[in-house]
Amino acid sequence: MCENAHGPYFPLDPHATHVAWQLLCRGLVMNAKRVLGCATATALASACFLGGTPAAQNDAGSPDASTVLPFQADSPFVYVAKVKNIMTGLAPTQAEVDSVANAGDQAAQQAALVTLIDTWMTRPEYTGKMLTFFELAFQQTQITQTDFSEIVPNGNGSIGTSPEANLLVQNARESFARTALELIAEGQPLTSTFTTTRFMMTPALAELYAFMDWNQTDDNEKITDKFATQFKTIGVTVEDTTPITYADTIDSTKPTTYMHWYFPGLNSVQPAGPNNPSPDCQADTRTWISTNNANTPSAHLVHFLLYGGFESYKINSGPPPNNDCNAYQGGTNTNAIITGTDFSNWQMVQVRAPNGSEAITPFWDMNKLRAANDSSNPLVLNVPRVGFFSTPAFHANWQTNTSNQMRVTINQSFIVALGAQVDGTDTTNPALIGTNPPGMDPQHMAAGGAPCVGCHQVLDPSRSILMANYSDAYGIQTNASQTKGEFVFNGVVNNNVTTLADFGNQLATHPYFPDAWVEKLCFFVNSQKCDPTDPEYIRIRDDFKSKGFQWKVLVEDLLSSPLTTNAVPTQTTQVSEGELVSVTRRDHLCTLLNSRLGLVDSCGLDIVTTKSLVGIPEIAAGLPSDGYGRGAPIPVLPTSPNLFYRAGLENICEDVANEIIDAKTPPQGATTYASTASDAAIADFVATMMAIVPDDPRSAVMIGKLTAHYNSALTNSATKTDALKSTFVVACLSPNVAGIGM
Amino acid sequence: VRKNVKKTSISRRDALLATLFGGSMIGLRSIATGLPVKLLLNPKKALADMQTTCTGNAGAAQFVIINTSGSGDPISCNAPGTYDDPTTGIDLSSLVHPDPVTYSWMAPTKMALGSKGAQYTAAQIWSTLGPGTGNADVLDRTCFAHIMTNTPVHPKEPEVLELMGATLYGEMFPSVLAKQLAPCLGTLQTQPISVGASTPSEALTFGGQALPTIPPTALSATLTNATTGPSAGMTKLQTLRDQTLNDMYDWYKDSSQTSPAQKAYIDSMILSQQQVRGISQSQLGLLSSITSNSNAGQITAALALIMMKVTPVIAVHFPFGGDNHADPAFNSEATQTQTGLQAIVSLMTQLKDPSFNLYDNVTFLNLNVFGRTMGPANTAGRQHNQNHQMSLMIGKGFKGGVLGGVGPIASNLGGDFGSLGIDVNSGAAVQNVSTSTSSVVAPLDSLASWGKTVLTAVGATSDQTNAAVSSGQVIQAALA
């Protein structure tokens, strides 16, 4: 049996010529073992180390090599550092490690760790970590400005191309993760993220929500620009002659200035030139009045004006290359309305449908949008917004079309909410679904036959719920004859699911929910799944269920569990999965650098904040990172430190060293070190960077090795500054920084 | 005891799935993890097939640059074989192409392909690989293979890269190539590298493990060591640092407090450090010239990785129109076909440049998740086409020409136009495969056959090819 097959650890000889082969074998075996269980992986190991190559045989050591590495318990020195790193990026203090190590038996130590976890949860670094986790878990990332081109119609520029548009995209990415955190802070169950109609928004994001309500596309790709209709007679005037206050621009009681936008520098927009030969392209009059050009004023025009740009689309109708002027947005207008804190002031905002003939929220009224909240001043919108699957970011991420018909949307919704997808293995009794469920695409029944039915009888009824609420471009569904559909997914059939709220509720009550989210956290914390049959896993999942799906409970339970700490063996760590030390992927590494060295967004992952460093972001872009793929319930998580990681980390560490060691102008708030106090610096490298507390037996060893390096560097004619920088780089490259669980 | 615990604590869901997939749930495990079914069923053979020495034709080994798109770009829609087909005479006049007046480079143009100089019509831009362009002989080693992937859905991109289940243990084809070629080319690492994946779905795996995507600008910043500026002093201490780190690694490995899992991680760090120090620094200037992740940036990154012998296979993504369901006047298709072809031409030009001299050492491939519909209904965009795509093969191991062709497809099989059979000896399209001989590749076998043909062209033996790809047959007509 697997648990009895623990041979010795597979020793590798780093000087042997087949190190790569051995590691390849081991990686394959470990991967197989995580997935397959013991028997298959054991056979794989035998093949690898016995049958792979003669050289591998010689290097492999034991012919009884096991597929699951022998379990060896980690000490509090190791796991307290791991848990604090995962939660905050910070190193533990001696007192924190002591509080666990000296607590008593294993149960007492676990309880002491929970106390620490509760403390760490209050730190801003934890909020940042959870923000990253939820952005990925709710699949709100992996989008750029261009991904909005289909869901924000009119094509020419979509949400805009200015730098501020990138800020808006980041707002969209963060919004739902912030919403989840806010709901958790309110004490709401995690399932509330499926049903919420309140969303964290910035004023800029609120404008996008409203803008998308005024300007949308139906299933026939017909664009409805309600702004154009409403302002057809009034028009929009853009001028740089007389300053007009924004208050006057949006004041409908002042007809002489209403919808007159002050745009200093208008004449500089699209000047004549080699690439802009058509005079029709040029805003060469000091006042541009939409109705003078046989245009109707568009929602896009005003959206761009709010951002300080000017859209002159429709002025030119020529073929390429003269279509450069079809869309233009420049940052030349110093009178931009959406600026600065409009991208950083977050507020919980209620979104609700109009009552009767109530008007929807005007997207051009930033004063109103800045005051939006979840009580007296909600956003009044026609497009339904309920749960994570209704956000602009999710829609931009998972665009659909006339042939896909929301199948990608429903499948990704299942993956996010329930951790499983439609793949032909659905456990629902076909008799409950019937032969022709509502929303079933008859073409797939007829054309594809049996192989297609398995997926489509689940996908089609369920996606029809979304189709009944949204157009293909995620505008409001105007086709009243659209079949409303039926919820079908893994054992649950409900033909009374009509609205998005119904859909969200159905997801929230589905039996797959708790397992899905325990596993998502397992992947985040341990870079591998937890064995769902492990009694410890079941304890955690059941506690999550019995305590009302409180996220805090799940975090406490899993991060203090031996599933994470490896303090004692579990079925997961000893039998089915084994312990995995993973590479410190990008988000964890960047948080670590920020938290331990007082840097601000060292990797440049947040375009809103001011960066500490300028060289690292390019490297960080190539570091292994967490991601999700279309139709993939399991996240994409590289776990090995390949050569690019090693090379990139070295360059990152050098960049950091230049900023914090003997630096004349270090980043504000950064921890700095002086070569005149090298002993203290080295001690702190070990304690802070490597997260090895002073009483840890490894501390003296590592201080000795770093000190020896520093002295050797001096012996090799390095300056004191370079010697200390190099010593920092060693610490920064150490397994304790580059690996999670060391 | 534990075994009993596992049995009694199995969940209802697992029980149901076991019913569907059999007791071992092999299928589910494969789906869930990306590990191939065959690996689960026969792991011993899986490992036995991995090579550490070059056992193929080393002289034919090639570095491979593979262009792949999970969007299913319409690179297939204006290539030779989609306007006319001198081998079948099928009327293809109803196929829709971008307006040649608006987009002059898409004008139908006759061009001679193959050793017999067969005249095919294609968008004019394809002729830029031919005579009179400074790339006179590229078309002579360019195969336009009309094949099908048998999937119309984007998420199947990883499966298509696994040749839809035809590769041994479901390994991705770029990784199959990499395992074959790495020992022959002596690269630092066996794993392929993607510098162009635009989504995680286009990312590569190796042995079931996800590989990170490294954009060109990141590659440049990652591999370049500073020889001037504030980091120069640290660069000089690199060897000393490696020694200290090796001491650290040794201590961890010798310590009884270090768990086996931690030691395994230490081993992977040792390997990565060895690989980094094995990288030639001779291409620093080339890496430093990368300023963007554009087509040009990806080409430069690929050339640098090849010159430094880091990896045998590099994946790129040159857009050719994207997922163009809504593409009025085929504007995206036309403009990106132009820029995409320009990228291929640029690559070929640089390969020929004496500073690289890689023209005979690099093979360029194209494989997308699916092709796009081409029939007369496609007036303002194209839908997914599971029955057709055109996969390019350009390299010393190939002789120019068109493999197979396209013809109308019955509506119950998806309609529109799809790939036909391929005569393996002549490369000609075959309309009625069911009555043909065994020397014809059926459309459903065309993807696997494409893989086998590529493997053969880069030096794999017949046994290796048959072991690596379980179905299909080598299209001899493609081989030089």
mmCIF file with all atom_site columns, C-alpha atoms in Angstrom, chain A residues 3 9 12 14 21 23-24 26-28 31-32 35-36 40 43-44 47-48 53 69-70 72 74 78 142 401 403 420 423 425 447 512 533 571 574-575 579 581-583 618-619 621-622 628 630 634 636 641-644 646-648 650-651 654 658 698 701-702 705 709 712-713 722 725-726 729-730 733-736 738-739 741-742, chain B residues 2 6 9 13 17 20-21 29 31-33 35 40 43-44 47 50 52 154-155 189 193 200-201 206-210 212 214-215 218-219 221-222 224-225 230-231 233-234 237-238 240-242 244-245 247-248 251-253 256-277 279 310 325 383 412:
data_model
loop_
_atom_site.group_PDB
_atom_site.id
_atom_site.type_symbol
_atom_site.label_atom_id
_atom_site.label_alt_id
_atom_site.label_comp_id
_atom_site.label_asym_id
_atom_site.label_entity_id
_atom_site.label_seq_id
_atom_site.pdbx_PDB_ins_code
_atom_site.Cartn_x
_atom_site.Cartn_y
_atom_site.Cartn_z
_atom_site.occupancy
_atom_site.B_iso_or_equiv
_atom_site.pdbx_formal_charge
_atom_site.auth_seq_id
_atom_site.auth_comp_id
_atom_site.auth_asym_id
_atom_site.auth_atom_id
_atom_site.pdbx_PDB_model_num
ATOM 1   C CA . GLU A 1 3   ? 1.326   4.475  3.051   1.00 0.00 ? 3   GLU A CA 1
ATOM 2   C CA . TYR A 1 9   ? 13.716  10.491 0.274   1.00 0.00 ? 9   TYR A CA 1
ATOM 3   C CA . LEU A 1 12  ? 19.718  14.031 -5.790  1.00 0.00 ? 12  LEU A CA 1
ATOM 4   C CA . PRO A 1 14  ? 23.546  18.192 -7.791  1.00 0.00 ? 14  PRO A CA 1
ATOM 5   C CA . TRP A 1 21  ? 16.122  13.901 -15.488 1.00 0.00 ? 21  TRP A CA 1
ATOM 6   C CA . LEU A 1 23  ? 13.714  16.200 -11.213 1.00 0.00 ? 23  LEU A CA 1
ATOM 7   C CA . LEU A 1 24  ? 11.631  15.645 -14.273 1.00 0.00 ? 24  LEU A CA 1
ATOM 8   C CA . ARG A 1 26  ? 10.081  13.467 -9.544  1.00 0.00 ? 26  ARG A CA 1
ATOM 9   C CA . GLY A 1 27  ? 7.896   16.273 -10.824 1.00 0.00 ? 27  GLY A CA 1
ATOM 10  C CA . LEU A 1 28  ? 5.915   13.875 -12.915 1.00 0.00 ? 28  LEU A CA 1
ATOM 11  C CA . ASN A 1 31  ? 2.044   15.494 -10.089 1.00 0.00 ? 31  ASN A CA 1
ATOM 12  C CA . ALA A 1 32  ? 0.657   12.056 -10.730 1.00 0.00 ? 32  ALA A CA 1
ATOM 13  C CA . VAL A 1 35  ? -3.964  13.355 -8.857  1.00 0.00 ? 35  VAL A CA 1
ATOM 14  C CA . LEU A 1 36  ? -3.954  9.645  -9.053  1.00 0.00 ? 36  LEU A CA 1
ATOM 15  C CA . THR A 1 40  ? -0.501  4.574  -10.112 1.00 0.00 ? 40  THR A CA 1
ATOM 16  C CA . ALA A 1 43  ? 4.178   2.501  -10.610 1.00 0.00 ? 43  ALA A CA 1
ATOM 17  C CA . LEU A 1 44  ? 5.167   5.767  -12.187 1.00 0.00 ? 44  LEU A CA 1
ATOM 18  C CA . ALA A 1 47  ? 9.205   3.422  -14.063 1.00 0.00 ? 47  ALA A CA 1
ATOM 19  C CA . CYS A 1 48  ? 10.929  6.700  -13.556 1.00 0.00 ? 48  CYS A CA 1
ATOM 20  C CA . THR A 1 53  ? 17.248  5.510  -17.937 1.00 0.00 ? 53  THR A CA 1
ATOM 21  C CA . LEU A 1 69  ? 7.329   11.780 -0.093  1.00 0.00 ? 69  LEU A CA 1
ATOM 22  C CA . PRO A 1 70  ? 7.606   10.560 3.473   1.00 0.00 ? 70  PRO A CA 1
ATOM 23  C CA . GLN A 1 72  ? 7.864   14.783 8.309   1.00 0.00 ? 72  GLN A CA 1
ATOM 24  C CA . ASP A 1 74  ? 7.078   20.852 10.383  1.00 0.00 ? 74  ASP A CA 1
ATOM 25  C CA . VAL A 1 78  ? 8.287   26.743 9.789   1.00 0.00 ? 78  VAL A CA 1
ATOM 26  C CA . GLN A 1 142 ? -7.311  38.888 -16.989 1.00 0.00 ? 142 GLN A CA 1
ATOM 27  C CA . ASN A 1 401 ? -21.889 35.877 -29.009 1.00 0.00 ? 401 ASN A CA 1
ATOM 28  C CA . SER A 1 403 ? -23.342 31.183 -31.488 1.00 0.00 ? 403 SER A CA 1
ATOM 29  C CA . ALA A 1 420 ? -17.224 22.320 -11.353 1.00 0.00 ? 420 ALA A CA 1
ATOM 30  C CA . ASP A 1 423 ? -18.184 18.452 -18.998 1.00 0.00 ? 423 ASP A CA 1
ATOM 31  C CA . THR A 1 425 ? -20.152 14.143 -16.162 1.00 0.00 ? 425 THR A CA 1
ATOM 32  C CA . ALA A 1 447 ? -27.249 17.570 -35.213 1.00 0.00 ? 447 ALA A CA 1
ATOM 33  C CA . TYR A 1 512 ? -21.411 21.851 -4.322  1.00 0.00 ? 512 TYR A CA 1
ATOM 34  C CA . THR A 1 533 ? -12.149 12.408 1.642   1.00 0.00 ? 533 THR A CA 1
ATOM 35  C CA . GLN A 1 571 ? -4.631  11.863 4.877   1.00 0.00 ? 571 GLN A CA 1
ATOM 36  C CA . GLN A 1 574 ? 0.676   11.730 4.196   1.00 0.00 ? 574 GLN A CA 1
ATOM 37  C CA . VAL A 1 575 ? -1.265  9.624  1.748   1.00 0.00 ? 575 VAL A CA 1
ATOM 38  C CA . GLU A 1 579 ? 3.331   18.068 1.362   1.00 0.00 ? 579 GLU A CA 1
ATOM 39  C CA . VAL A 1 581 ? 6.647   23.365 -1.056  1.00 0.00 ? 581 VAL A CA 1
ATOM 40  C CA . SER A 1 582 ? 5.733   25.682 -3.881  1.00 0.00 ? 582 SER A CA 1
ATOM 41  C CA . VAL A 1 583 ? 7.562   28.478 -5.569  1.00 0.00 ? 583 VAL A CA 1
ATOM 42  C CA . GLU A 1 618 ? 8.841   44.165 -16.263 1.00 0.00 ? 618 GLU A CA 1
ATOM 43  C CA . ILE A 1 619 ? 10.376  41.135 -14.589 1.00 0.00 ? 619 ILE A CA 1
ATOM 44  C CA . ALA A 1 621 ? 5.243   40.210 -15.636 1.00 0.00 ? 621 ALA A CA 1
ATOM 45  C CA . GLY A 1 622 ? 7.068   36.980 -16.413 1.00 0.00 ? 622 GLY A CA 1
ATOM 46  C CA . TYR A 1 628 ? -7.588  30.597 -14.489 1.00 0.00 ? 628 TYR A CA 1
ATOM 47  C CA . ARG A 1 630 ? -11.660 29.036 -19.764 1.00 0.00 ? 630 ARG A CA 1
ATOM 48  C CA . ILE A 1 634 ? -8.683  24.074 -11.314 1.00 0.00 ? 634 ILE A CA 1
ATOM 49  C CA . VAL A 1 636 ? -3.328  27.446 -13.248 1.00 0.00 ? 636 VAL A CA 1
ATOM 50  C CA . PRO A 1 641 ? 11.201  27.523 -9.658  1.00 0.00 ? 641 PRO A CA 1
ATOM 51  C CA . ASN A 1 642 ? 12.340  27.270 -13.266 1.00 0.00 ? 642 ASN A CA 1
ATOM 52  C CA . LEU A 1 643 ? 15.404  29.020 -14.615 1.00 0.00 ? 643 LEU A CA 1
ATOM 53  C CA . PHE A 1 644 ? 13.429  32.123 -15.522 1.00 0.00 ? 644 PHE A CA 1
ATOM 54  C CA . ARG A 1 646 ? 15.622  32.043 -10.624 1.00 0.00 ? 646 ARG A CA 1
ATOM 55  C CA . ALA A 1 647 ? 17.074  34.608 -13.024 1.00 0.00 ? 647 ALA A CA 1
ATOM 56  C CA . GLY A 1 648 ? 14.199  37.020 -12.592 1.00 0.00 ? 648 GLY A CA 1
ATOM 57  C CA . GLU A 1 650 ? 17.956  37.553 -8.781  1.00 0.00 ? 650 GLU A CA 1
ATOM 58  C CA . ASN A 1 651 ? 17.435  40.695 -10.821 1.00 0.00 ? 651 ASN A CA 1
ATOM 59  C CA . GLU A 1 654 ? 19.371  43.329 -7.019  1.00 0.00 ? 654 GLU A CA 1
ATOM 60  C CA . ASN A 1 658 ? 20.014  49.134 -4.818  1.00 0.00 ? 658 ASN A CA 1
ATOM 61  C CA . ARG A 1 698 ? 18.488  27.870 11.545  1.00 0.00 ? 698 ARG A CA 1
ATOM 62  C CA . VAL A 1 701 ? 23.476  29.040 10.727  1.00 0.00 ? 701 VAL A CA 1
ATOM 63  C CA . MET A 1 702 ? 22.103  31.475 8.187   1.00 0.00 ? 702 MET A CA 1
ATOM 64  C CA . LYS A 1 705 ? 26.591  31.944 6.021   1.00 0.00 ? 705 LYS A CA 1
ATOM 65  C CA . HIS A 1 709 ? 29.549  35.842 2.195   1.00 0.00 ? 709 HIS A CA 1
ATOM 66  C CA . SER A 1 712 ? 34.343  36.986 1.219   1.00 0.00 ? 712 SER A CA 1
ATOM 67  C CA . ALA A 1 713 ? 32.973  39.727 -0.965  1.00 0.00 ? 713 ALA A CA 1
ATOM 68  C CA . ASP A 1 722 ? 28.275  46.033 -2.919  1.00 0.00 ? 722 ASP A CA 1
ATOM 69  C CA . LYS A 1 725 ? 23.932  44.334 -1.377  1.00 0.00 ? 725 LYS A CA 1
ATOM 70  C CA . SER A 1 726 ? 25.154  40.948 -2.524  1.00 0.00 ? 726 SER A CA 1
ATOM 71  C CA . VAL A 1 729 ? 20.532  39.197 -2.618  1.00 0.00 ? 729 VAL A CA 1
ATOM 72  C CA . VAL A 1 730 ? 21.599  35.878 -1.140  1.00 0.00 ? 730 VAL A CA 1
ATOM 73  C CA . LEU A 1 733 ? 17.250  34.269 -3.220  1.00 0.00 ? 733 LEU A CA 1
ATOM 74  C CA . SER A 1 734 ? 17.185  31.850 -0.331  1.00 0.00 ? 734 SER A CA 1
ATOM 75  C CA . PRO A 1 735 ? 14.674  29.006 -0.276  1.00 0.00 ? 735 PRO A CA 1
ATOM 76  C CA . ASN A 1 736 ? 12.936  30.760 2.598   1.00 0.00 ? 736 ASN A CA 1
ATOM 77  C CA . ALA A 1 738 ? 11.639  31.704 -2.990  1.00 0.00 ? 738 ALA A CA 1
ATOM 78  C CA . GLY A 1 739 ? 9.603   28.860 -1.544  1.00 0.00 ? 739 GLY A CA 1
ATOM 79  C CA . GLY A 1 741 ? 6.684   26.199 3.316   1.00 0.00 ? 741 GLY A CA 1
ATOM 80  C CA . MET A 1 742 ? 10.400  26.359 4.021   1.00 0.00 ? 742 MET A CA 1
ATOM 81  C CA . ARG B 2 2   ? -6.590  3.906  5.885   1.00 0.00 ? 2   ARG B CA 1
ATOM 82  C CA . LYS B 2 6   ? -11.087 6.137  2.247   1.00 0.00 ? 6   LYS B CA 1
ATOM 83  C CA . SER B 2 9   ? -15.773 8.325  3.648   1.00 0.00 ? 9   SER B CA 1
ATOM 84  C CA . ARG B 2 13  ? -20.522 12.918 -5.586  1.00 0.00 ? 13  ARG B CA 1
ATOM 85  C CA . LEU B 2 17  ? -18.807 9.887  -10.636 1.00 0.00 ? 17  LEU B CA 1
ATOM 86  C CA . LEU B 2 20  ? -19.828 7.084  -14.604 1.00 0.00 ? 20  LEU B CA 1
ATOM 87  C CA . PHE B 2 21  ? -16.125 6.741  -14.945 1.00 0.00 ? 21  PHE B CA 1
ATOM 88  C CA . ARG B 2 29  ? -9.036  12.572 -12.885 1.00 0.00 ? 29  ARG B CA 1
ATOM 89  C CA . ILE B 2 31  ? -10.229 15.979 -16.924 1.00 0.00 ? 31  ILE B CA 1
ATOM 90  C CA . ALA B 2 32  ? -9.724  17.499 -13.538 1.00 0.00 ? 32  ALA B CA 1
ATOM 91  C CA . THR B 2 33  ? -5.998  17.651 -13.597 1.00 0.00 ? 33  THR B CA 1
ATOM 92  C CA . LEU B 2 35  ? -2.898  14.637 -16.616 1.00 0.00 ? 35  LEU B CA 1
ATOM 93  C CA . LEU B 2 40  ? -2.804  7.263  -15.505 1.00 0.00 ? 40  LEU B CA 1
ATOM 94  C CA . PRO B 2 43  ? 2.690   5.303  -16.119 1.00 0.00 ? 43  PRO B CA 1
ATOM 95  C CA . LYS B 2 44  ? 5.633   2.969  -16.511 1.00 0.00 ? 44  LYS B CA 1
ATOM 96  C CA . LEU B 2 47  ? 8.326   7.449  -18.269 1.00 0.00 ? 47  LEU B CA 1
ATOM 97  C CA . MET B 2 50  ? 11.145  10.169 -22.030 1.00 0.00 ? 50  MET B CA 1
ATOM 98  C CA . THR B 2 52  ? 17.806  11.995 -22.201 1.00 0.00 ? 52  THR B CA 1
ATOM 99  C CA . HIS B 2 154 ? -12.436 27.809 -27.338 1.00 0.00 ? 154 HIS B CA 1
ATOM 100 C CA . PRO B 2 155 ? -11.731 25.901 -24.093 1.00 0.00 ? 155 PRO B CA 1
ATOM 101 C CA . GLN B 2 189 ? 15.926  22.890 -20.526 1.00 0.00 ? 189 GLN B CA 1
ATOM 102 C CA . ILE B 2 193 ? 8.453   28.248 -23.424 1.00 0.00 ? 193 ILE B CA 1
ATOM 103 C CA . PRO B 2 200 ? -4.049  31.055 -19.626 1.00 0.00 ? 200 PRO B CA 1
ATOM 104 C CA . SER B 2 201 ? -5.813  28.726 -22.068 1.00 0.00 ? 201 SER B CA 1
ATOM 105 C CA . PHE B 2 206 ? 4.720   19.751 -19.648 1.00 0.00 ? 206 PHE B CA 1
ATOM 106 C CA . GLY B 2 207 ? 4.067   16.422 -18.033 1.00 0.00 ? 207 GLY B CA 1
ATOM 107 C CA . GLY B 2 208 ? 0.772   17.804 -16.827 1.00 0.00 ? 208 GLY B CA 1
ATOM 108 C CA . GLN B 2 209 ? 2.372   20.719 -15.013 1.00 0.00 ? 209 GLN B CA 1
ATOM 109 C CA . ALA B 2 210 ? 1.492   24.280 -15.915 1.00 0.00 ? 210 ALA B CA 1
ATOM 110 C CA . PRO B 2 212 ? 4.493   30.033 -16.844 1.00 0.00 ? 212 PRO B CA 1
ATOM 111 C CA . ILE B 2 214 ? 7.009   34.757 -20.164 1.00 0.00 ? 214 ILE B CA 1
ATOM 112 C CA . PRO B 2 215 ? 6.271   37.815 -22.294 1.00 0.00 ? 215 PRO B CA 1
ATOM 113 C CA . ALA B 2 218 ? 9.790   40.110 -19.095 1.00 0.00 ? 218 ALA B CA 1
ATOM 114 C CA . LEU B 2 219 ? 12.249  37.753 -20.737 1.00 0.00 ? 219 LEU B CA 1
ATOM 115 C CA . ALA B 2 221 ? 14.416  42.020 -18.030 1.00 0.00 ? 221 ALA B CA 1
ATOM 116 C CA . THR B 2 222 ? 14.783  38.587 -16.510 1.00 0.00 ? 222 THR B CA 1
ATOM 117 C CA . THR B 2 224 ? 19.830  40.339 -18.692 1.00 0.00 ? 224 THR B CA 1
ATOM 118 C CA . ASN B 2 225 ? 22.577  40.829 -16.153 1.00 0.00 ? 225 ASN B CA 1
ATOM 119 C CA . PRO B 2 230 ? 24.355  50.212 -9.619  1.00 0.00 ? 230 PRO B CA 1
ATOM 120 C CA . SER B 2 231 ? 23.934  46.453 -10.084 1.00 0.00 ? 231 SER B CA 1
ATOM 121 C CA . GLY B 2 233 ? 29.073  45.374 -8.561  1.00 0.00 ? 233 GLY B CA 1
ATOM 122 C CA . MET B 2 234 ? 26.605  42.667 -7.627  1.00 0.00 ? 234 MET B CA 1
ATOM 123 C CA . LEU B 2 237 ? 29.838  38.767 -7.078  1.00 0.00 ? 237 LEU B CA 1
ATOM 124 C CA . GLN B 2 238 ? 27.520  36.320 -8.792  1.00 0.00 ? 238 GLN B CA 1
ATOM 125 C CA . LEU B 2 240 ? 30.463  34.011 -4.879  1.00 0.00 ? 240 LEU B CA 1
ATOM 126 C CA . ARG B 2 241 ? 26.722  34.253 -4.310  1.00 0.00 ? 241 ARG B CA 1
ATOM 127 C CA . ASP B 2 242 ? 26.180  30.941 -6.024  1.00 0.00 ? 242 ASP B CA 1
ATOM 128 C CA . THR B 2 244 ? 26.967  30.747 -0.657  1.00 0.00 ? 244 THR B CA 1
ATOM 129 C CA . LEU B 2 245 ? 23.634  29.559 -1.941  1.00 0.00 ? 245 LEU B CA 1
ATOM 130 C CA . ASP B 2 247 ? 26.351  26.034 0.930   1.00 0.00 ? 247 ASP B CA 1
ATOM 131 C CA . MET B 2 248 ? 22.883  26.950 2.067   1.00 0.00 ? 248 MET B CA 1
ATOM 132 C CA . TRP B 2 251 ? 22.995  22.591 4.765   1.00 0.00 ? 251 TRP B CA 1
ATOM 133 C CA . TYR B 2 252 ? 19.280  22.269 4.212   1.00 0.00 ? 252 TYR B CA 1
ATOM 134 C CA . LYS B 2 253 ? 19.693  18.945 2.495   1.00 0.00 ? 253 LYS B CA 1
ATOM 135 C CA . SER B 2 256 ? 17.429  16.347 9.755   1.00 0.00 ? 256 SER B CA 1
ATOM 136 C CA . GLN B 2 257 ? 14.991  19.181 10.327  1.00 0.00 ? 257 GLN B CA 1
ATOM 137 C CA . THR B 2 258 ? 14.413  19.606 6.621   1.00 0.00 ? 258 THR B CA 1
ATOM 138 C CA . SER B 2 259 ? 11.447  17.592 5.425   1.00 0.00 ? 259 SER B CA 1
ATOM 139 C CA . PRO B 2 260 ? 11.553  15.530 2.240   1.00 0.00 ? 260 PRO B CA 1
ATOM 140 C CA . ALA B 2 261 ? 9.206   17.990 0.566   1.00 0.00 ? 261 ALA B CA 1
ATOM 141 C CA . GLN B 2 262 ? 11.520  20.846 1.470   1.00 0.00 ? 262 GLN B CA 1
ATOM 142 C CA . LYS B 2 263 ? 14.500  18.902 0.176   1.00 0.00 ? 263 LYS B CA 1
ATOM 143 C CA . ALA B 2 264 ? 12.680  18.295 -3.064  1.00 0.00 ? 264 ALA B CA 1
ATOM 144 C CA . TYR B 2 265 ? 12.187  22.014 -3.411  1.00 0.00 ? 265 TYR B CA 1
ATOM 145 C CA . ILE B 2 266 ? 15.855  22.626 -2.696  1.00 0.00 ? 266 ILE B CA 1
ATOM 146 C CA . ASP B 2 267 ? 16.694  20.228 -5.516  1.00 0.00 ? 267 ASP B CA 1
ATOM 147 C CA . SER B 2 268 ? 14.579  22.190 -7.962  1.00 0.00 ? 268 SER B CA 1
ATOM 148 C CA . MET B 2 269 ? 16.386  25.358 -6.909  1.00 0.00 ? 269 MET B CA 1
ATOM 149 C CA . ILE B 2 270 ? 19.728  23.696 -7.491  1.00 0.00 ? 270 ILE B CA 1
ATOM 150 C CA . LEU B 2 271 ? 18.675  22.745 -10.989 1.00 0.00 ? 271 LEU B CA 1
ATOM 151 C CA . SER B 2 272 ? 17.342  26.174 -11.857 1.00 0.00 ? 272 SER B CA 1
ATOM 152 C CA . GLN B 2 273 ? 20.550  27.801 -10.664 1.00 0.00 ? 273 GLN B CA 1
ATOM 153 C CA . GLN B 2 274 ? 22.599  25.434 -12.804 1.00 0.00 ? 274 GLN B CA 1
ATOM 154 C CA . GLN B 2 275 ? 20.429  26.241 -15.802 1.00 0.00 ? 275 GLN B CA 1
ATOM 155 C CA . VAL B 2 276 ? 20.687  29.984 -15.293 1.00 0.00 ? 276 VAL B CA 1
ATOM 156 C CA . ARG B 2 277 ? 24.438  29.852 -15.181 1.00 0.00 ? 277 ARG B CA 1
ATOM 157 C CA . ILE B 2 279 ? 22.769  30.577 -20.290 1.00 0.00 ? 279 ILE B CA 1
ATOM 158 C CA . VAL B 2 310 ? 17.590  27.651 -23.736 1.00 0.00 ? 310 VAL B CA 1
ATOM 159 C CA . HIS B 2 325 ? -17.659 36.736 -35.247 1.00 0.00 ? 325 HIS B CA 1
ATOM 160 C CA . GLN B 2 383 ? -18.082 31.470 -36.933 1.00 0.00 ? 383 GLN B CA 1
ATOM 161 C CA . ASN B 2 412 ? -25.565 17.543 -39.954 1.00 0.00 ? 412 ASN B CA 1
#
